[in-house]
CSV table of C-alpha atoms in Angstrom, one decimal:
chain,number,residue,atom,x,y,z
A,1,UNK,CA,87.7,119.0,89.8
A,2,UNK,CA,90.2,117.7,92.5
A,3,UNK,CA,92.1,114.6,91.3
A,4,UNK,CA,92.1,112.1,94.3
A,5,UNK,CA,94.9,110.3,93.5
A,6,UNK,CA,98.6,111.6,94.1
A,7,UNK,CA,100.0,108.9,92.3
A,8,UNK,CA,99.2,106.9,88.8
A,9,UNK,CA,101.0,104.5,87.2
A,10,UNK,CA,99.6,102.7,84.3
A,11,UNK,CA,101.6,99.7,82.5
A,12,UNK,CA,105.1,101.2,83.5
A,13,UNK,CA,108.6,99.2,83.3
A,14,UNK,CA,111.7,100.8,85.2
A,15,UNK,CA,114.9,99.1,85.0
A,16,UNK,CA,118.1,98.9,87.1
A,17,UNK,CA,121.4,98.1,86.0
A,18,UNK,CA,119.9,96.1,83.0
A,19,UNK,CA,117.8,94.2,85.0
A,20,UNK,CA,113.7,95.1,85.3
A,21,UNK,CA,112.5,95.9,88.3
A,22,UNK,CA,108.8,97.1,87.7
A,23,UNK,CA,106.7,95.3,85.5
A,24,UNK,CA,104.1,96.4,83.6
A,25,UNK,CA,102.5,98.6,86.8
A,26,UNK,CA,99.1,99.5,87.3
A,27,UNK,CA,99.0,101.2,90.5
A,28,UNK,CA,96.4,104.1,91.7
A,29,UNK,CA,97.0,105.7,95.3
A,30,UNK,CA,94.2,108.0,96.5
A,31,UNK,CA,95.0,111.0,98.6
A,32,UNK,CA,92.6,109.9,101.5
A,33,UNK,CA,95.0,106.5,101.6
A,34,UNK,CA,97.2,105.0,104.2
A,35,UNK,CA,98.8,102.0,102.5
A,36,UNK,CA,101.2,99.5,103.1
A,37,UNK,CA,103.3,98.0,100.6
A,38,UNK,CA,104.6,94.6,101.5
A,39,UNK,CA,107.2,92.2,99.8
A,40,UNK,CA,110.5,89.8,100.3
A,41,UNK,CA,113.7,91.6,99.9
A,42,UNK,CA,114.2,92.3,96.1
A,43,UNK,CA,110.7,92.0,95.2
A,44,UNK,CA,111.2,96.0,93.6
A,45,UNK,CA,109.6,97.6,96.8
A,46,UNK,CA,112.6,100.1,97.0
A,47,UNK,CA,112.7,100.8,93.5
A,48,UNK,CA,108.9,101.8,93.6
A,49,UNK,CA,110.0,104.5,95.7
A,50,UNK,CA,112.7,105.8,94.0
A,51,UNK,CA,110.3,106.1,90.9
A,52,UNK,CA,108.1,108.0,93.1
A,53,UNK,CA,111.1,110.2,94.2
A,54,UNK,CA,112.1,110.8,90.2
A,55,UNK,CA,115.6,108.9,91.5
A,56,UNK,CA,114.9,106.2,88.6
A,57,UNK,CA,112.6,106.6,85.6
A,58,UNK,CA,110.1,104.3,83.9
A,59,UNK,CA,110.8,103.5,80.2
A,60,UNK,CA,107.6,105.3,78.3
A,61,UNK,CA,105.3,103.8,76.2
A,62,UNK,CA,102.2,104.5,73.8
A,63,UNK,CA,100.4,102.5,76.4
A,64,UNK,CA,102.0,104.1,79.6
A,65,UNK,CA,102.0,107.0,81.9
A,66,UNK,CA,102.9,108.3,85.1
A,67,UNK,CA,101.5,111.1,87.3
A,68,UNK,CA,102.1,111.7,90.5
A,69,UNK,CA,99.9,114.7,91.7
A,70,UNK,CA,97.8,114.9,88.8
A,71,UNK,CA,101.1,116.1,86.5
A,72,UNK,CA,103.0,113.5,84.3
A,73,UNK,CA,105.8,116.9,84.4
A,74,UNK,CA,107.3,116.9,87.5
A,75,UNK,CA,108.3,119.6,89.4
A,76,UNK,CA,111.1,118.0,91.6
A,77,UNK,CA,111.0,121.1,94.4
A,78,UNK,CA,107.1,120.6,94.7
A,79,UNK,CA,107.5,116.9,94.7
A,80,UNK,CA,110.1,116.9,98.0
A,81,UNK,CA,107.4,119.3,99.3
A,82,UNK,CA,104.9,117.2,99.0
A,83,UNK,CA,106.6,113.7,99.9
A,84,UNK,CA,109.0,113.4,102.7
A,85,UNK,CA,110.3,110.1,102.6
A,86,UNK,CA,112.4,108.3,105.9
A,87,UNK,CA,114.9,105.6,104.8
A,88,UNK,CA,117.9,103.7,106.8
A,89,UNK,CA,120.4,105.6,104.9
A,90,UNK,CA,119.9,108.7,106.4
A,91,UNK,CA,121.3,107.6,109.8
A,92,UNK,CA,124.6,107.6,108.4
A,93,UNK,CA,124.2,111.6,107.5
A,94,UNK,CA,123.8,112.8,111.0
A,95,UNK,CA,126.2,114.1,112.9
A,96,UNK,CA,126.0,111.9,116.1
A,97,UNK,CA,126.4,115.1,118.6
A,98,UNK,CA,123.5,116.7,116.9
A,99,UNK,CA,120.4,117.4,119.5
A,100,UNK,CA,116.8,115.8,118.6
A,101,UNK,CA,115.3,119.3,118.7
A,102,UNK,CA,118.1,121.0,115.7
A,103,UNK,CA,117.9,117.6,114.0
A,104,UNK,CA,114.2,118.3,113.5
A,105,UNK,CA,114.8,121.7,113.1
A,106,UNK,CA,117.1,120.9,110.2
A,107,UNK,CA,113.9,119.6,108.5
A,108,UNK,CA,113.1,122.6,107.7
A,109,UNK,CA,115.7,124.2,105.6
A,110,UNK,CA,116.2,120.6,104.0
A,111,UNK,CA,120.0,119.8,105.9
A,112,UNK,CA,120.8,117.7,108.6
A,113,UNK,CA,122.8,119.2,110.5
A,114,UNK,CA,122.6,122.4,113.0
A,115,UNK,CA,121.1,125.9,112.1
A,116,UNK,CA,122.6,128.9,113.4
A,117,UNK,CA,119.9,131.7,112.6
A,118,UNK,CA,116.8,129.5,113.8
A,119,UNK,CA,113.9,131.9,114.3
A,120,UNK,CA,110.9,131.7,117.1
A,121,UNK,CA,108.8,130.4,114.9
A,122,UNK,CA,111.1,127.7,113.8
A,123,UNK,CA,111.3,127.1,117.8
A,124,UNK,CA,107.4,126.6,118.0
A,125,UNK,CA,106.9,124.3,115.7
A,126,UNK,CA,109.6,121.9,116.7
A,127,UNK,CA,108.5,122.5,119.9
A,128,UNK,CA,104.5,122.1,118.9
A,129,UNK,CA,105.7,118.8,116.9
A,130,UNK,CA,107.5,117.3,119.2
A,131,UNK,CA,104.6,117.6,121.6
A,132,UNK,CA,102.0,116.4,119.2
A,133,UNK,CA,104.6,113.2,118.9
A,134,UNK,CA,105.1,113.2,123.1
A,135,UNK,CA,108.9,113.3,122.1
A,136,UNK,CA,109.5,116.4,124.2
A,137,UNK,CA,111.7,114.0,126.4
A,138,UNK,CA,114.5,113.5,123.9
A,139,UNK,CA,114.5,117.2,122.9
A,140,UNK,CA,118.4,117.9,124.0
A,141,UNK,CA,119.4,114.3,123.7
A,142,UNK,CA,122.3,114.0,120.8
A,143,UNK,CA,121.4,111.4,118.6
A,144,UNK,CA,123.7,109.0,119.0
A,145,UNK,CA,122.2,108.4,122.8
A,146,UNK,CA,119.0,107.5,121.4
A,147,UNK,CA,118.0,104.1,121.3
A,148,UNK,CA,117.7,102.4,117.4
A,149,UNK,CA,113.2,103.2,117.6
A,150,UNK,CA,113.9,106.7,119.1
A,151,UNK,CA,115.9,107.3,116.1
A,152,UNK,CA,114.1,106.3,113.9
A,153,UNK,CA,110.6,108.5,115.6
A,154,UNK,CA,113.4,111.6,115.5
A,155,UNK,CA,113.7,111.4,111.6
A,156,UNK,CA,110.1,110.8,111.1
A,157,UNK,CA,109.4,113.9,113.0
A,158,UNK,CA,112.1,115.8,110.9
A,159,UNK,CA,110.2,114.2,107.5
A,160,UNK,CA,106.8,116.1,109.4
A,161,UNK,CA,108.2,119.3,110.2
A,162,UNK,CA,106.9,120.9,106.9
A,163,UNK,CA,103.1,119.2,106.5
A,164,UNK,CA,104.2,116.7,103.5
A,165,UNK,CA,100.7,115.4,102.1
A,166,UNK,CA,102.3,112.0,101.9
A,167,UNK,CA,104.8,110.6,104.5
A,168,UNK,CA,106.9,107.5,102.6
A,169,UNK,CA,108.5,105.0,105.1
A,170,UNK,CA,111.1,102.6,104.0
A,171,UNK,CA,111.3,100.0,106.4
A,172,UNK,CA,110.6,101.8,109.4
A,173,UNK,CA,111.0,98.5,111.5
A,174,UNK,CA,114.1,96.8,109.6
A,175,UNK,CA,117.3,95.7,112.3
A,176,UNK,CA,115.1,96.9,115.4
A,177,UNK,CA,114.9,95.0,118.9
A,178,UNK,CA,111.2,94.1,119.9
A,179,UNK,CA,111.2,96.7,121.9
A,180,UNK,CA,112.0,99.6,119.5
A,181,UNK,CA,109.8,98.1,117.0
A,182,UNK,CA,107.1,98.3,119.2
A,183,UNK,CA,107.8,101.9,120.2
A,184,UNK,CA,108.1,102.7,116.1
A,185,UNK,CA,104.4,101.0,115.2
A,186,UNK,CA,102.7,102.6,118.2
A,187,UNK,CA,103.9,106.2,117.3
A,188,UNK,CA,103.2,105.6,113.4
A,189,UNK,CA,100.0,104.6,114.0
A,190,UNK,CA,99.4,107.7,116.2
A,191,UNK,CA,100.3,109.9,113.8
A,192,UNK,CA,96.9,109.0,112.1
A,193,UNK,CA,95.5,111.7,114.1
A,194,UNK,CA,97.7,114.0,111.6
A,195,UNK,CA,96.6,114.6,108.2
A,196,UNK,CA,99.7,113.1,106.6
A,197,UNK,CA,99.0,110.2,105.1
A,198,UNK,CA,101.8,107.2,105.2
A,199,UNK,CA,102.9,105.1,102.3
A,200,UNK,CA,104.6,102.4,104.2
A,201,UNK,CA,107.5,99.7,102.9
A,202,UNK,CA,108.4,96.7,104.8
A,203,UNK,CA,109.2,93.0,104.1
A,204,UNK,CA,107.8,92.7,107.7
A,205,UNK,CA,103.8,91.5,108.4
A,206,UNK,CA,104.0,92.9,112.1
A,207,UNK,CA,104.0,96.7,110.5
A,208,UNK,CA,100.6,95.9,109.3
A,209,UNK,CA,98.2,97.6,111.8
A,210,UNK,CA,94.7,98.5,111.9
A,211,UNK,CA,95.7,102.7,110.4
A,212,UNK,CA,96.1,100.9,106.7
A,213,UNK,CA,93.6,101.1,104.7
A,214,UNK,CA,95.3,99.1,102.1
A,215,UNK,CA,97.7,96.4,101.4
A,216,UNK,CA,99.6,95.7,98.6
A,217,UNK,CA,101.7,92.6,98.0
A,218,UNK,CA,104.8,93.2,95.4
A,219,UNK,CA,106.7,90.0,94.1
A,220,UNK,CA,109.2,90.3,91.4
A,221,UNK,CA,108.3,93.6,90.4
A,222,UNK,CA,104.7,92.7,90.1
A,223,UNK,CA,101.6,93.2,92.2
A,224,UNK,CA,100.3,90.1,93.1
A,225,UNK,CA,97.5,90.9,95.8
A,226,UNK,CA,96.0,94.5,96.5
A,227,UNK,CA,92.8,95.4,98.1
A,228,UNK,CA,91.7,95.6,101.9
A,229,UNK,CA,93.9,93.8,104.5
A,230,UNK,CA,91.0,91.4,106.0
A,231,UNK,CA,90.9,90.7,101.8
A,232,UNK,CA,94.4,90.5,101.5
A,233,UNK,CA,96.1,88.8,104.3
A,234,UNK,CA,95.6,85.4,104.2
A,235,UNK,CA,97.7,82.3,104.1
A,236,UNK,CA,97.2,81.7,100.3
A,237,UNK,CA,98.9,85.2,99.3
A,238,UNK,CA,101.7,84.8,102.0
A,239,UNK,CA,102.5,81.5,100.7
A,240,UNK,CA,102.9,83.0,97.3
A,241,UNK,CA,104.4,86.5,97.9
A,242,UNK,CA,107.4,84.8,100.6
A,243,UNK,CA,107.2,80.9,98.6
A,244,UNK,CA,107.4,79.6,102.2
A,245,UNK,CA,104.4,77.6,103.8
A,246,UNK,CA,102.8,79.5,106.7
A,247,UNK,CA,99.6,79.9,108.3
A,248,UNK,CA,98.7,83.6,109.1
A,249,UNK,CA,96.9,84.7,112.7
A,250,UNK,CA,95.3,88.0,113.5
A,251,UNK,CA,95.3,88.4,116.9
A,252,UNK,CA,94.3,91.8,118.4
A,253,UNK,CA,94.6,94.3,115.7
A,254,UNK,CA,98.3,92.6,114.6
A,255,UNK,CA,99.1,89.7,112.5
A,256,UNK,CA,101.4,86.5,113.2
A,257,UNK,CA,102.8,84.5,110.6
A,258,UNK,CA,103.0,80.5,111.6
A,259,UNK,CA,105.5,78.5,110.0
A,260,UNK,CA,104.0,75.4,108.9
A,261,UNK,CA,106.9,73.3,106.9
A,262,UNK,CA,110.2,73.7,105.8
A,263,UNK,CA,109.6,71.4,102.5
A,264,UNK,CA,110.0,74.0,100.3
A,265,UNK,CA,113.5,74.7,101.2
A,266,UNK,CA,114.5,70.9,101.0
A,267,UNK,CA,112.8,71.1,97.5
A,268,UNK,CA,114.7,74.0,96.8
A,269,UNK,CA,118.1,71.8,98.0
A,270,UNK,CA,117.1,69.4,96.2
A,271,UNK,CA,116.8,71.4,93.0
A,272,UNK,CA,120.0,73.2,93.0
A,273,UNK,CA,121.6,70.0,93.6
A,274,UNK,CA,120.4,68.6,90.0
A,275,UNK,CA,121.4,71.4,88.1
C-alpha cells in the first residue's frame, strides 16, 4: 500500500541556538497537496524547512517521530531528488553573467554555474521547460539583466528541471515590486498544470491563491489554524497569527488584509514603557 503522505511529523521539538523553534508538531502533508504555510517573521516557518531538508534535526522522543516519504531513515540523495527547494539565498550563488538557459541547465547536475559537456537531451528539456513555463524569451538573457520576478521564475524552473515530487518555496514574493510579484503568483499558480506539487512559505496573505489546497498558520513554532483556506482565512485567525487588528477581504480569487486599529501597538508602547 502507497503511503499518501510525504511528510509526518508527530509531537516533534527542534531547537536553534538554544532557543525552540518547533513545538510539539503534529503535521501530516499528503502527496496530492499544494499547501501554503503562512506566518510573521520568526514564527519557525524557515526552520520547518530546514527540518524537512535534514539541515536541523528534531530532538526524539518516546512519543515522536518523523518520516518524510514513508522512511523515518533518510536517504539525503533521494531526499534532494525528491524536494527541490527555492530560497533568497541562492541569488547570491549565481554568477551574474550566467544565461537563463545554462542557469537551468545547471539544475541538472546540481551546480549553478555553466556546463561544458551539456548533451541534446539536456538541450530539450531546458528547451521543453522553459516552453512549458513561456520563459523561452529570457533564454540568453544573463541573469543579472532580469528583473527581481524573472529571477526568481529562472530558479524555480532550475528547482523543476529534474521532476521533484514536491517543489518548496521560501518566500517566493519577499522584497518584490508589484509588478514582479504579480508575475511570480501568476506563473506558480500555472505550474499547477505540472504534477509537482508546491509547499509554499510566506509571511505574505497575497501568495494565497485559489491552487492551495491548504493553509496552515504557524505562530511561535506552533500551528495555530490548518484546514481549508475559505475555513482558515478569516479575520479571527489573522488577528491572532499577526496580533494586529485587521479585517480580511477576498476579492476575486485573492485576499486583502484591512487594517482596522493601531491600538495594539499603543498598548504595546504602553507596556514597554512600564517595565
Amino acid at each position: 500500500m502507497v503511503n499518501k503522505f510525504w511528510f509526518e511529523a508527530k509531537k516533534i521539538n527542534c531547537f536553534k541556538n538554544g532557543y525552540r523553534v518547533i513545538k510539539n508538531l503534529d503535521l501530516k502533508i499528503a502527496n496530492s497537496e499544494n499547501v501554503i504555510l503562512i506566518g510573521p517573521n520568526g514564527s519557525g516557518k524557515s526552520s520547518l524547512i530546514e527540518v524537512i531538508n535534514r539541515n536541523i534535526y528534531p530532538v526524539m522522543a518516546n512519543e515522536s517521530s518523523l518520516k518524510i516519504f514513508n522512511n523515518e531513515l533518510i536517504d539525503l540523495w533521494e531526499l534532494r531528488k525528491r524536494i527541490s527547494t527555492v530560497n533568497n539565498d541562492i541569488k547570491n550563488r549565481i554568477n551574474p553573467n550566467l544565461p537563463v538557459f545554462d542557469l537551468i541547465l545547471s539544475g541538472l547536475y546540481g551546480k549553478y554555474g555553466y556546463i561544458s559537456n551539456k548533451s541534446e537531451r539536456d538541450h530539450y528539456k531546458v528547451e521543453s521547460l522553459m516552453e512549458n513555463m513561456n520563459i523561452s524569451s529570457l533564454s540568453k538573457k544573463c541573469f543579472s539583466y532580469l528583473s527581481e520576478g524573472e529571477k526568481q521564475i529562472s530558479l524555480i524552473a532550475r528547482a523543476l528541471i529534474n521532476k521533484p515530487n514536491i517543489l518548496i518555496l521560501d518566500e517566493p514574493i519577499a522584497n518584490l515590486d508589484y509588478k514582479s510579484k504579480f508575475f511570480v503568483i501568476d506563473k506558480i499558480n500555472e505550474l499547477i498544470k505540472s504534477n509537482t506539487k508546491i509547499f509554499c512559505v510566506t509571511h505574505d496573505i497575497s501568495m494565497i491563491t485559489k491552487i492551495y489546497d491548504r493553509v496552515i498558520m504557524l505562530k511561535e513554532g506552533v500551528v495555530i489554524a490548518d484546514g481549508n483556506q475559505k475555513k482558515i482565512i478569516n479575520s479571527k485567525n489573522l488577528n491572532k497569527l499577526y496580533g494586529i487588528d485587521v479585517e480580511v477581504i477576498e476579492n476575486n480569487g485573492f485576499w486583502i488584509i484591512k487594517r482596522l486599529s493601531n491600538d495594539n501597538y499603543k498598548n504595546s508602547d504602553s507596556n514597554s514603557s512600564k517595565n
